[in-house]
Coordinates of C-alpha atoms in Angstrom, one line a residue:
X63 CA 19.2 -16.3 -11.4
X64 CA 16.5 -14.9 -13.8
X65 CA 13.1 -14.0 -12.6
X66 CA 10.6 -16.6 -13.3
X67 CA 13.5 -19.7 -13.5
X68 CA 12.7 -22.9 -12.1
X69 CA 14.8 -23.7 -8.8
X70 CA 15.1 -26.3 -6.1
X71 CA 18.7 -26.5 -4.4
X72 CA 18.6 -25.0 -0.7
X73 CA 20.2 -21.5 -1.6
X74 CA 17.7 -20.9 -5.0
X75 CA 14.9 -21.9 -3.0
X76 CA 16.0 -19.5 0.2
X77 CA 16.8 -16.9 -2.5
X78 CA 13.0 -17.3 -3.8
X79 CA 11.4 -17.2 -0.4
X80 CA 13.1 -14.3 0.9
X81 CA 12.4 -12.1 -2.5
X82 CA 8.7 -13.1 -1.9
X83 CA 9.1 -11.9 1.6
X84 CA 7.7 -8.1 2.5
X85 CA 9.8 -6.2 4.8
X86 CA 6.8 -4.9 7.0
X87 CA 9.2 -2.6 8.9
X88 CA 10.7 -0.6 5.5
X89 CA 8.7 -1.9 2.8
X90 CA 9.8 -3.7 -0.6
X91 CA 11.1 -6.6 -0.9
X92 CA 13.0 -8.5 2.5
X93 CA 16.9 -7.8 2.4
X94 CA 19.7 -10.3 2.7
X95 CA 20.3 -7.5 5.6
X96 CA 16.6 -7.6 7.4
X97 CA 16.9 -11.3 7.2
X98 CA 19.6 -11.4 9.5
X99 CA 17.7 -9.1 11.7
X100 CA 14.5 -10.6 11.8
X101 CA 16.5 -14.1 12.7
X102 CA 17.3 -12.3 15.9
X103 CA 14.7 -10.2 16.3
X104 CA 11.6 -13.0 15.6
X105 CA 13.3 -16.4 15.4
X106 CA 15.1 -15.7 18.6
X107 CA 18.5 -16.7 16.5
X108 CA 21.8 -14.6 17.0
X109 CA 24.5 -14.2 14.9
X110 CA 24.0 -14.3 11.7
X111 CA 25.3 -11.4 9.3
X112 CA 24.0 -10.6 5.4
X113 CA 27.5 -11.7 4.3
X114 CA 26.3 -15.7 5.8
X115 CA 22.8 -15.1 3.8
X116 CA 24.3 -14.3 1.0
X117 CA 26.6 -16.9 1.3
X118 CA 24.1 -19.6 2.0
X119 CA 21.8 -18.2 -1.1
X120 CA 25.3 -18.6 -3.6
X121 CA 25.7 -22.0 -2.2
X122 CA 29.5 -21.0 -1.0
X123 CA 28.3 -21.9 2.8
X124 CA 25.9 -24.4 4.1
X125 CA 23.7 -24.5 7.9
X126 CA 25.4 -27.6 10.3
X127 CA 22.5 -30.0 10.1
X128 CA 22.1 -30.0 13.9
X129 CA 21.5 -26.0 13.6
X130 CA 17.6 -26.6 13.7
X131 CA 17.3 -23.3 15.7
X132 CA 18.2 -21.5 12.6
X133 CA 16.7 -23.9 9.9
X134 CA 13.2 -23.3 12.0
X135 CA 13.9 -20.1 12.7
X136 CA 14.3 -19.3 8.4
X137 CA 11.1 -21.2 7.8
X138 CA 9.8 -19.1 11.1
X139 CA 10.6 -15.7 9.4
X140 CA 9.4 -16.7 6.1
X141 CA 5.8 -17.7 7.1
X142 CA 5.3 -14.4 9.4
X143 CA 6.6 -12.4 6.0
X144 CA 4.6 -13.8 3.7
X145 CA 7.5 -15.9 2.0
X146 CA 5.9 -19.0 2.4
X147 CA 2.5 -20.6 3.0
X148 CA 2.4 -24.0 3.3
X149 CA 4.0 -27.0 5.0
X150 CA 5.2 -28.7 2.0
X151 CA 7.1 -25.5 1.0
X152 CA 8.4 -25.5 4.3
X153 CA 9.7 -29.2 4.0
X154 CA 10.5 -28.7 0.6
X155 CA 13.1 -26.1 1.3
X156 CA 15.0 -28.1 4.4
X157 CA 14.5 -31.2 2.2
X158 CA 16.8 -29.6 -0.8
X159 CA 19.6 -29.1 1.5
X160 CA 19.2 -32.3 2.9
X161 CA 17.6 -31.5 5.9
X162 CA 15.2 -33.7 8.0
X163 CA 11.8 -32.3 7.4
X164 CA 9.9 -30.2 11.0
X165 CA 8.2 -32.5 13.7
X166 CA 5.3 -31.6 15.8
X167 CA 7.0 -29.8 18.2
X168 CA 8.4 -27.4 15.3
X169 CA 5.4 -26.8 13.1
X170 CA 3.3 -25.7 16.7
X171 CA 6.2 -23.1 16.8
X172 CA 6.6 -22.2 13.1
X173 CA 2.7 -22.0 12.5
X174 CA 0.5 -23.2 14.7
X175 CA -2.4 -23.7 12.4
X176 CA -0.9 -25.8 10.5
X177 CA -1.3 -29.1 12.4
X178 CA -4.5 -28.5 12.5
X179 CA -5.4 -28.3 8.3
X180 CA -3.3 -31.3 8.3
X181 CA -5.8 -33.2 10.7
X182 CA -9.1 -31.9 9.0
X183 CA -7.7 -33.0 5.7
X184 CA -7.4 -29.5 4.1
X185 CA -4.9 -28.5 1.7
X186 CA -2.1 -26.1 2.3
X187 CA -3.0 -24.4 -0.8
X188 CA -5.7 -22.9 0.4
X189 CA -3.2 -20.5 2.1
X190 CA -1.2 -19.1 -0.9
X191 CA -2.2 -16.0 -2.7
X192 CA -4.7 -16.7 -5.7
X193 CA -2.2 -15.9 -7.9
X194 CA 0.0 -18.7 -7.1
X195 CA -2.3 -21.0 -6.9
X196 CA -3.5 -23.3 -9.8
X197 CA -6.5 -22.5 -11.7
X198 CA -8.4 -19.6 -12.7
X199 CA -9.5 -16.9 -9.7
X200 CA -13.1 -16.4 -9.4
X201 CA -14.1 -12.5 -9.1
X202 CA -17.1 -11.4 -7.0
X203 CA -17.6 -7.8 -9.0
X204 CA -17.0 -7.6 -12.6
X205 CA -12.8 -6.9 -13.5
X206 CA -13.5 -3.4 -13.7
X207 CA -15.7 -2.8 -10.9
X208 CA -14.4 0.6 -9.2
X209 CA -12.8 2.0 -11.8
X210 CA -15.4 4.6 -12.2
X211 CA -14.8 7.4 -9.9
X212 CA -17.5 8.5 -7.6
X213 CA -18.9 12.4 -7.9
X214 CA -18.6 13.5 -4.4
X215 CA -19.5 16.7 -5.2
X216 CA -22.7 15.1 -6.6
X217 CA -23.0 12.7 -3.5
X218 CA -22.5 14.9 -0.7
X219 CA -25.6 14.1 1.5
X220 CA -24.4 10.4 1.0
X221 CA -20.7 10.5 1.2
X222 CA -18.4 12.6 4.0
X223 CA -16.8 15.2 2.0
X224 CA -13.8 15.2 5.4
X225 CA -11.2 12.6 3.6
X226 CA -8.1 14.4 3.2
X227 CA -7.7 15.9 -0.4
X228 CA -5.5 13.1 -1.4
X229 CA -7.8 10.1 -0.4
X230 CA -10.9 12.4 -2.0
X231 CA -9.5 12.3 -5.4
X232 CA -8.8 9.0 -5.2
X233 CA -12.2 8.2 -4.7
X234 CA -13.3 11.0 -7.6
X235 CA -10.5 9.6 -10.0
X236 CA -11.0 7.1 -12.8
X237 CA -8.6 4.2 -13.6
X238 CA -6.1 4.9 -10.8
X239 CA -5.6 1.2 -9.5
X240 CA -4.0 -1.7 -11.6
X241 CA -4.9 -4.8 -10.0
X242 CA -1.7 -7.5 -10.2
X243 CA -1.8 -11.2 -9.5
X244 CA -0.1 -12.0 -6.3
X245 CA 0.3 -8.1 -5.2
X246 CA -2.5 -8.8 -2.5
X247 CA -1.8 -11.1 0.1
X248 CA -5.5 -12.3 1.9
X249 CA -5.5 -15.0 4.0
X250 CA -8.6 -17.7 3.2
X251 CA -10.2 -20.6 4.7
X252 CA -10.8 -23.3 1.7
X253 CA -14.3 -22.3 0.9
X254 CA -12.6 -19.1 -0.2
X255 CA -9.5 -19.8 -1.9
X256 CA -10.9 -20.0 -5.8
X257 CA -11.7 -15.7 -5.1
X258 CA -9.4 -13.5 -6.4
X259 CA -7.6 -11.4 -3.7
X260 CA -9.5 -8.2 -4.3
X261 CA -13.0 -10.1 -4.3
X262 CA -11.9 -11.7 -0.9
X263 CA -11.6 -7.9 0.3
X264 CA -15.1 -7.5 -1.3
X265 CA -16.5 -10.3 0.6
X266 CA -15.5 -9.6 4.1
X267 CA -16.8 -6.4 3.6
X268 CA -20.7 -7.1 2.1
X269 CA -21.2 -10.1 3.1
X270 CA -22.9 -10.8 6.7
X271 CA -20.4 -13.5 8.1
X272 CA -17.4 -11.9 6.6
X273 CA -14.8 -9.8 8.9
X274 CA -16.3 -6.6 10.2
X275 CA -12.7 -5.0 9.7
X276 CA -10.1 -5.0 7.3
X277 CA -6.3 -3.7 7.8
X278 CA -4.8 -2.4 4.7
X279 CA -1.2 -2.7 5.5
X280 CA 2.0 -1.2 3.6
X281 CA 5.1 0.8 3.4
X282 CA 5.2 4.1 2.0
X283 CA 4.6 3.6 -1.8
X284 CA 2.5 0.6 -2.1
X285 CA -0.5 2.0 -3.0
X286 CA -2.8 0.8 0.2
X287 CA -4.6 4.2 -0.1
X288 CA -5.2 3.6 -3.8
X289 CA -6.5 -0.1 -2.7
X290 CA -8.7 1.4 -0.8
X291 CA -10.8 3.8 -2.8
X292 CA -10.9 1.1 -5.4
X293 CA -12.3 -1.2 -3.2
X294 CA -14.9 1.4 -1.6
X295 CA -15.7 2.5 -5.6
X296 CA -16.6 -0.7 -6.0
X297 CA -18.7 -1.3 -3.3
X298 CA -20.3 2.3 -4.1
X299 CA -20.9 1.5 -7.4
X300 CA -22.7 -2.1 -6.9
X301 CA -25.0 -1.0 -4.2
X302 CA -23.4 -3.0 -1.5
X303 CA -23.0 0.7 1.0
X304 CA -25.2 3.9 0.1
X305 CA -22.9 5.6 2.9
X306 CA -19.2 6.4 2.7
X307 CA -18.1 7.8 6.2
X308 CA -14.4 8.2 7.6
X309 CA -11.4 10.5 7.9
X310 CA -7.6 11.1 7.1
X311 CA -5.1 11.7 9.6
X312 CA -5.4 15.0 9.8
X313 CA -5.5 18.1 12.1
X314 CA -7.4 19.9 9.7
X315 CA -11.1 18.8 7.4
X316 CA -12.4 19.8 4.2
X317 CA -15.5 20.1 2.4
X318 CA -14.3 18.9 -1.1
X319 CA -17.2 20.7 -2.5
X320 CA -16.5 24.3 -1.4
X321 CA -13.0 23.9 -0.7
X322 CA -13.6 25.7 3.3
X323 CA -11.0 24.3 6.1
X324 CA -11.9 23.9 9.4
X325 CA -9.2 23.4 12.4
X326 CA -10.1 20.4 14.8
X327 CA -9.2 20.5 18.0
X328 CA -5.6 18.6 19.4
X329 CA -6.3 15.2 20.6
X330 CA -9.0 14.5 17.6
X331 CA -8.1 10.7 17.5
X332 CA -9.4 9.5 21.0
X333 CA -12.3 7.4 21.2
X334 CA -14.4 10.7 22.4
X335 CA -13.2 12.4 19.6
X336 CA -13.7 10.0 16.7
X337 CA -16.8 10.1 18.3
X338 CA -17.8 13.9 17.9
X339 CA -16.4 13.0 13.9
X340 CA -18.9 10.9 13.3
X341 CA -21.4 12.9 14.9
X342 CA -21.2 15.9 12.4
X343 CA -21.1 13.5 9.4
X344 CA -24.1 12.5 10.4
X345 CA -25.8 15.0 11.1
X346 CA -26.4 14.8 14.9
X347 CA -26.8 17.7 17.0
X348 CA -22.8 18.3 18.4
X349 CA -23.5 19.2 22.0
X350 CA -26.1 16.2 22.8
X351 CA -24.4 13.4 25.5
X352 CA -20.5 15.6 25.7
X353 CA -18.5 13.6 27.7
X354 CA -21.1 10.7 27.9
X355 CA -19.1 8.6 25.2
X356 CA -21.3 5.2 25.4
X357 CA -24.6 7.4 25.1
X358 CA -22.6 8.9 21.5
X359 CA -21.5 5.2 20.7
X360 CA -25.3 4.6 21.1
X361 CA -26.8 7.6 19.1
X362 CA -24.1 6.8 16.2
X363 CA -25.5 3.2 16.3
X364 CA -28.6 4.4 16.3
X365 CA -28.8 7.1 13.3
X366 CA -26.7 4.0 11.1
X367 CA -29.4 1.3 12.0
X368 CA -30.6 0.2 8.8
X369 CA -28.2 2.2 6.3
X370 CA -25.5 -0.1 5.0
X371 CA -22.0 2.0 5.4
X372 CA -18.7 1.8 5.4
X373 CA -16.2 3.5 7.5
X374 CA -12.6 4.3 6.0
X375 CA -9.5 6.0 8.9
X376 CA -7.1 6.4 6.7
X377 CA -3.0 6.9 7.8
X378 CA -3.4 5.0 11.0
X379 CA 0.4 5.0 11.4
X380 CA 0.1 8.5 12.2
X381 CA -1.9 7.8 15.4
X382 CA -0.4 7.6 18.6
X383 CA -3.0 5.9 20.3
X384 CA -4.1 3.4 17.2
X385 CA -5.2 0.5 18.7
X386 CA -7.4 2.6 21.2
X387 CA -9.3 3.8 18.0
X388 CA -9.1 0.5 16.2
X389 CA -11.3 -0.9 19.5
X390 CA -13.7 2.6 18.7
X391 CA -14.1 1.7 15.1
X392 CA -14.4 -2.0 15.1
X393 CA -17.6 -1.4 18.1
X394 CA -19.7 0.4 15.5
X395 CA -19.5 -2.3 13.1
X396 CA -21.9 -5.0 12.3
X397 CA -23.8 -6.7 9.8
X398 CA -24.1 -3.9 7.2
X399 CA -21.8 -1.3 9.2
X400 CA -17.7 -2.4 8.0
X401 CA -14.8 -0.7 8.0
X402 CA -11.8 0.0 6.5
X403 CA -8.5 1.1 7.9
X404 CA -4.9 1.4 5.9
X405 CA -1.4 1.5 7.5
X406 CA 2.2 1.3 7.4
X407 CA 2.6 -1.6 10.3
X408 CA 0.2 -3.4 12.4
X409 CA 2.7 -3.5 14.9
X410 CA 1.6 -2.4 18.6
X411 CA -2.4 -2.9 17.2
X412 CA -3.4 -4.8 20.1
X413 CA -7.0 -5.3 19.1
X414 CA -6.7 -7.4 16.1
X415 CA -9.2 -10.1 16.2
X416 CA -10.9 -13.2 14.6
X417 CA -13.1 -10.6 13.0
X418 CA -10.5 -8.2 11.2
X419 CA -9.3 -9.3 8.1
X420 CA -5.6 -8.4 7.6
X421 CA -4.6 -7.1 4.2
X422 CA -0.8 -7.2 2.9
X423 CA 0.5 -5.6 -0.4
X424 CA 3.2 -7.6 -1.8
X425 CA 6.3 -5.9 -3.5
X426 CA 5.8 -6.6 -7.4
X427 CA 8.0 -9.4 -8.6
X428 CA 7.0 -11.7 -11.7
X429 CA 8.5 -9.8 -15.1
X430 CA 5.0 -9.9 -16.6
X431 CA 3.5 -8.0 -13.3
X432 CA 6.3 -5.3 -13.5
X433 CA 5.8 -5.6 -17.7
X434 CA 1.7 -4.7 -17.2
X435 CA 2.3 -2.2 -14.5
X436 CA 4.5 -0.1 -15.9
X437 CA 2.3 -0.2 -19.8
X438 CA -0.3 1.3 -17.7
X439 CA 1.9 3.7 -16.0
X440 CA 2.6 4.6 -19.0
X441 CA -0.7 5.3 -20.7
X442 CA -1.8 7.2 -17.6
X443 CA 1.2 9.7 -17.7
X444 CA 2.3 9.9 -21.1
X445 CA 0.1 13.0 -21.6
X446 CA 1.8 15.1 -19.2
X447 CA 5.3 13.5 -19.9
X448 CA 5.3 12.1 -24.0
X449 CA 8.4 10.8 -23.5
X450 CA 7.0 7.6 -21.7
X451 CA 5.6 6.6 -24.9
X452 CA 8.8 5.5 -26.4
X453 CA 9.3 2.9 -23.8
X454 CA 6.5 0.9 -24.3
X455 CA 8.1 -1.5 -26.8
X456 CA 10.9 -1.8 -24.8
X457 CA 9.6 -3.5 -21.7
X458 CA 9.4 -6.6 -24.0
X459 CA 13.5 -6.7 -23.1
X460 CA 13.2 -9.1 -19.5
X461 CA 17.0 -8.0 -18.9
X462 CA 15.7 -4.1 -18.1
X463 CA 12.6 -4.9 -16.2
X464 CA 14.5 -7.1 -14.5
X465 CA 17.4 -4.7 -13.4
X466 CA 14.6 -2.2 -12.6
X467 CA 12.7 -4.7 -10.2
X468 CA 16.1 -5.6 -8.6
X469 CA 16.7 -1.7 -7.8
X470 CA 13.8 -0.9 -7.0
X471 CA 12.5 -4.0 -5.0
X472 CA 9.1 -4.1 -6.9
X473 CA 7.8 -1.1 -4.9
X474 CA 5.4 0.4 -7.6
X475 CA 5.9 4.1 -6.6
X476 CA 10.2 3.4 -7.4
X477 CA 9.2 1.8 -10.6
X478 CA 6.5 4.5 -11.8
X479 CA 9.5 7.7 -10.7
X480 CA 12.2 5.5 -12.0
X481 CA 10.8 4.9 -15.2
X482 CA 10.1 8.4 -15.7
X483 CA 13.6 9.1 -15.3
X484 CA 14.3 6.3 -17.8
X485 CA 12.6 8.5 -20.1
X486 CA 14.3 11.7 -19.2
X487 CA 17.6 10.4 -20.3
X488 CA 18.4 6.0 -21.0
X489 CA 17.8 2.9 -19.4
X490 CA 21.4 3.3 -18.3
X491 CA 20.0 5.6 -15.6
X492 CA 19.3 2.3 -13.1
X493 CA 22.6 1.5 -13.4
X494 CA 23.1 4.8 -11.6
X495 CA 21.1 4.4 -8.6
X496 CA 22.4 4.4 -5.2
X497 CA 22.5 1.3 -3.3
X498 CA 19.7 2.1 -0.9
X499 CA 16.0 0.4 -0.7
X500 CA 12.3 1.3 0.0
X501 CA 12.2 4.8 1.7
X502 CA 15.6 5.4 1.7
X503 CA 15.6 5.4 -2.2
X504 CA 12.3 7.0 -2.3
X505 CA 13.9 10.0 -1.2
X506 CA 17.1 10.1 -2.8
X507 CA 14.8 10.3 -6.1
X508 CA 12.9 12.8 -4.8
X509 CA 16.1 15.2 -3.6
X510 CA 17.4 14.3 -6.9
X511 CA 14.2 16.0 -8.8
X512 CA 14.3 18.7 -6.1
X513 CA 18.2 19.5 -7.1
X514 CA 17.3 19.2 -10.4
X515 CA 14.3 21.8 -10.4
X516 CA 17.0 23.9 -8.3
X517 CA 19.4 23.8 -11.5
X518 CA 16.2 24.6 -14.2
X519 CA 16.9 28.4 -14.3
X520 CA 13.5 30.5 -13.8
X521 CA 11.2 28.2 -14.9
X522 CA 13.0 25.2 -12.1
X523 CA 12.6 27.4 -9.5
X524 CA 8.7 28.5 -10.0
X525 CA 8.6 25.2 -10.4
X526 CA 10.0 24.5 -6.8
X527 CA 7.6 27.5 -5.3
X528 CA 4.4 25.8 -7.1
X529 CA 5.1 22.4 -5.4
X530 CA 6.0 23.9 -1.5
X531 CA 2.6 26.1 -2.0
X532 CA 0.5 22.7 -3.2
X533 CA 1.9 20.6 -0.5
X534 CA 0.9 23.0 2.0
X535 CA -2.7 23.4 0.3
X536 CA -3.1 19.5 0.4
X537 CA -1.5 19.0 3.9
X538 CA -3.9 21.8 4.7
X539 CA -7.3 19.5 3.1
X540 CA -7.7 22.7 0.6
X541 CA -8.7 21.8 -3.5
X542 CA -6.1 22.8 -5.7
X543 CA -8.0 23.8 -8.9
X544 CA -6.8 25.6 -12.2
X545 CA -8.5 28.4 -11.0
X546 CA -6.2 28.7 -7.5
X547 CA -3.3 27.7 -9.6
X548 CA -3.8 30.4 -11.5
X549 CA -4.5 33.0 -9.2
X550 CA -1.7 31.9 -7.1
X551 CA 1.0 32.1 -10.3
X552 CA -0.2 36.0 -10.7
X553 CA -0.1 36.8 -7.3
X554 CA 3.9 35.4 -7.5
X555 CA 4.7 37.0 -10.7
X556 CA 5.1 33.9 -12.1
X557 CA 1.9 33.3 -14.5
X558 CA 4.0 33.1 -17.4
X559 CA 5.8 30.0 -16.1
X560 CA 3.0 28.1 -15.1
X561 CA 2.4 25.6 -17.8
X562 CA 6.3 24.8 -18.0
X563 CA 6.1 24.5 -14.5
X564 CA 3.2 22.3 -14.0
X565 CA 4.9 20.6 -17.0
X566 CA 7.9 19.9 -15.1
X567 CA 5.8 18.4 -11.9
X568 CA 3.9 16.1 -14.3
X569 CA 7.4 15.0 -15.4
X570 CA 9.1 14.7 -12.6
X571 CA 7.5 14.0 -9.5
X572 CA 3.7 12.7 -11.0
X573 CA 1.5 14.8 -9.6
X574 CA -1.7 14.0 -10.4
X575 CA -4.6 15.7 -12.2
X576 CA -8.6 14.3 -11.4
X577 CA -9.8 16.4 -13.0
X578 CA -8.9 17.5 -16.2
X579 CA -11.5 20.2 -17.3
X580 CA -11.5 22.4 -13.6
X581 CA -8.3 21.2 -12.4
X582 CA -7.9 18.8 -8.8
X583 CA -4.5 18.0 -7.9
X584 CA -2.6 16.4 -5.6
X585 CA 0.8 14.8 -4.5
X586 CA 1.7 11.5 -3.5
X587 CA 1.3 11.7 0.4
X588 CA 5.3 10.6 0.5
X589 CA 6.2 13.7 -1.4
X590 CA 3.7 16.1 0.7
X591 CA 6.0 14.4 3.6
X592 CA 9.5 15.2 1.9
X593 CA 8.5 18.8 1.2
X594 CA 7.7 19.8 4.9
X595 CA 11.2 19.2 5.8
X596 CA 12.8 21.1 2.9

């Protein structure tokens, strides 16, 4: 079945739901596999193997009728993965096998919301993503809003120069987000539904009754961090904060200006010390109430009274108490005082509330998504790898983009390292790719480059020594300019293979350049990962 084709027996339609699904757990798109699992693990039904899903999507098995458990249970797992949104989807799918449509009873179970829209008169619409809904989306910002980069260097006494160096030069880079119909999924009441999805972000966060909170939430790969900073450009950039304030998960900080490191103390994410964080952006004096965390709560309050701020944690997933600092985070927040966290999973975040406004990045799935994506991909990298530029005329072919969505699952960081791939040798090189999914692939791809680099003679294996030492520079919060890159080469004995090795990096593993003139690199945080354990 080709992307995009009209469908409406039972198997099509399940086929559909489950491809518009996101596996929460792995990222990507939901697997014949995890569907099984999450019938057991959510709906509570038993038994059920990926050989029976695939068999029910092919139409070569049907459900009993009088298996409602499982027919309740699908639409059950559907709705809680984003597969679905509505009732009359819901209906519509049991009705094309010839199934009697959910009772009372059912939809309370499925989604209990949904009985009451029905009663107020509200349309189920108003639940879908903008981009699958009819009509035009309305933007609060202009298109480009945020696609400036913000000078931190320049902004210092405004913005907290302690963000990890990957999240600060996504805030300092231009152009590094591509928005995509249908990528964000953000839940709306009615009044809202006609806002596009990153202008429903924009809303909850400037405007007084919006949610104090909002929950970026994503697999590896995603691009919830690069979300972010668009969305905190923005807001930057249109006067809506004057204060940027916030951390990575980190054990270390950084001043992005001078480049010094400073080690903080084990146990930094407690309430207490989140606390003393916010305390030295601030500019409070560090030994006034120790130990006396509602006095801090109530001195932080106090120095933000009247400054309009936002308050970015980013990585919660490496937290092991995350809810605890969720609670922290979400009792400095107010009318002009929002926050925003990102995250692999919400699961085990026990203080999610009326007031947090959750925040899900789709898998990318349309042809003309993956067709748009990729063409800028492409004009961001070609510089640092010209053979990119032969493949723009061919994403016109849909049979190629479509292969590459299939084995990839629409996870934009497989796409962007696949593609580059494509360029090193043929299209033919998908074909080739394991059978594996989200992070599983994700690092087959990036042992591949590693073995590659391995096989590259002198020049592979500078290359390999250049990307250890930046990992462990960026893990560490430190600026990797030209300058250090430099120095570093000569101190190695390896200056003359610098620019073949930077070269190779670009090429193979996109490392990323903000700053073109003095030099500010860094990796994707999934590769910084990989490279610890090598």
């Amino acid at each position: 079945m080709a992307f995009g084709e009209a469908v409406n027996t039972f198997g099509a339609l399940l086929a559909k739901y489950r491809r518009q699904c996101t596996d929460l757990l792995r990222g990507g798109m939901l697997t014949q596999e995890r569907l099984a699992e999450l019938l057991e693990q959510e709906a509570k039904v038993a038994g059920y193997s990926p050989v029976r899903v695939s068999n029910w999507e092919r139409g070569q098995e049907t459900i009993r009728h009088d298996n409602r458990e499982l027919l309740v249970g699908l639409v059950y797992v559907f709705h809680r993965c984003g597969g679905l949104y509505s009732l009359d989807e819901a209906n519509g799918l049991l009705f094309a096998g010839g199934y009697r449509q959910l009772d009372e009873v059912e939809i309370q179970r499925v989604a209990p919301g949904w009985l009451e829209q029905l009663a107020g008169g509200q349309h189920q619409e108003a639940d879908r993503p903008a981009a699958r809904q009819a009509g035009k989306a309305v933007h609060l910002y202009p298109p480009d809003c945020g696609e400036a980069g913000v000078d931190l260097g320049a902004q210092r006494l405004l913005v907290s120069a302690t963000f990890g160096a990957y999240f600060a030069g996504l805030l300092e880079r231009r152009h590094n987000y591509v928005e995509l119909p249908g990528q964000i999924a953000v839940p709306a009441p009615p009044h809202l539904a006609q806002l596009a999805p990153i202008s429903r972000i924009f809303w909850a966060l400037q405007e007084a009754k919006g949610q104090r909170l909002v929950v970026i939430a994503a697999e590896g790969g995603m691009g919830k961090s690069t979300l972010a900073a668009r969305v905190v450009r923005c807001l930057y950039q249109e006067q809506a904060i004057e204060m940027i304030l916030g951390d990575s998960a980190k054990n270390q900080q950084a001043n992005i200006v001078t480049g010094a490191v400073t080690s903080i103390e084990p146990g930094y994410y407690d309430p207490a010390s989140f606390y003393r964080r916010l305390y030295a952006q601030l500019g409070l004096p560090a030994g006034r109430a120790e130990g006396r965390e509602k006095q801090r709560l109530a001195d932080i309050a106090d120095r933000l009274a009247g400054r309009r701020a936002v308050i970015v944690v980013d990585n919660l997933e490496t937290l092991e108490r995350g809810s605890e600092l969720l609670a922290a985070l979400k009792s400095l927040t107010g009318r002009d005082i929002r926050a925003i966290v990102t995250t692999r999973t919400v699961s085990g975040l026990d203080t999610l509330s009326a007031d947090t406004l959750v925040v899900h990045l789709q898998p990318i799935q349309e042809l003309d998504q993956a067709r748009t994506f990729l063409a800028w991909h492409i004009d961001r990298y070609q510089g640092e790898h010209p053979g990119l530029a032969r493949l723009k005329p061919e994403l016109e072919e849909p049979k190629r983009l479509q292969r590459l969505l299939e084995r990839t699952g629409g996870i934009p960081l497989l796409m962007q390292l696949v593609l580059s791939d494509v360029a090193r040798y043929s299209w033919e090189y998908v074909e080739l790719l394991p059978a594996l999914f989200g992070q599983a692939l994700l690092g087959f791809l990036y042992q591949a480059r590693w073995q590659d680099l391995g096989q590259a003679g002198q020049e592979g294996a500078a290359s390999r020594q250049l990307l250890q030492w930046m990992a462990g520079e960026q893990y560490g919060g430190r600026k990797i300019s030209m300058e250090r890159l430099a120095a570093w080469a000569t101190g190695q004995g390896t200056a003359g293979y610098l620019s073949e090795a930077l070269r190779l990096l670009h090429e193979r593993f996109l490392i990323v350049n903000h700053d073109p003139a003095l030099g500010n690199f860094t990796l994707f945080p999934s590769l910084v990962e990989f490279l610890r354990h090598e």
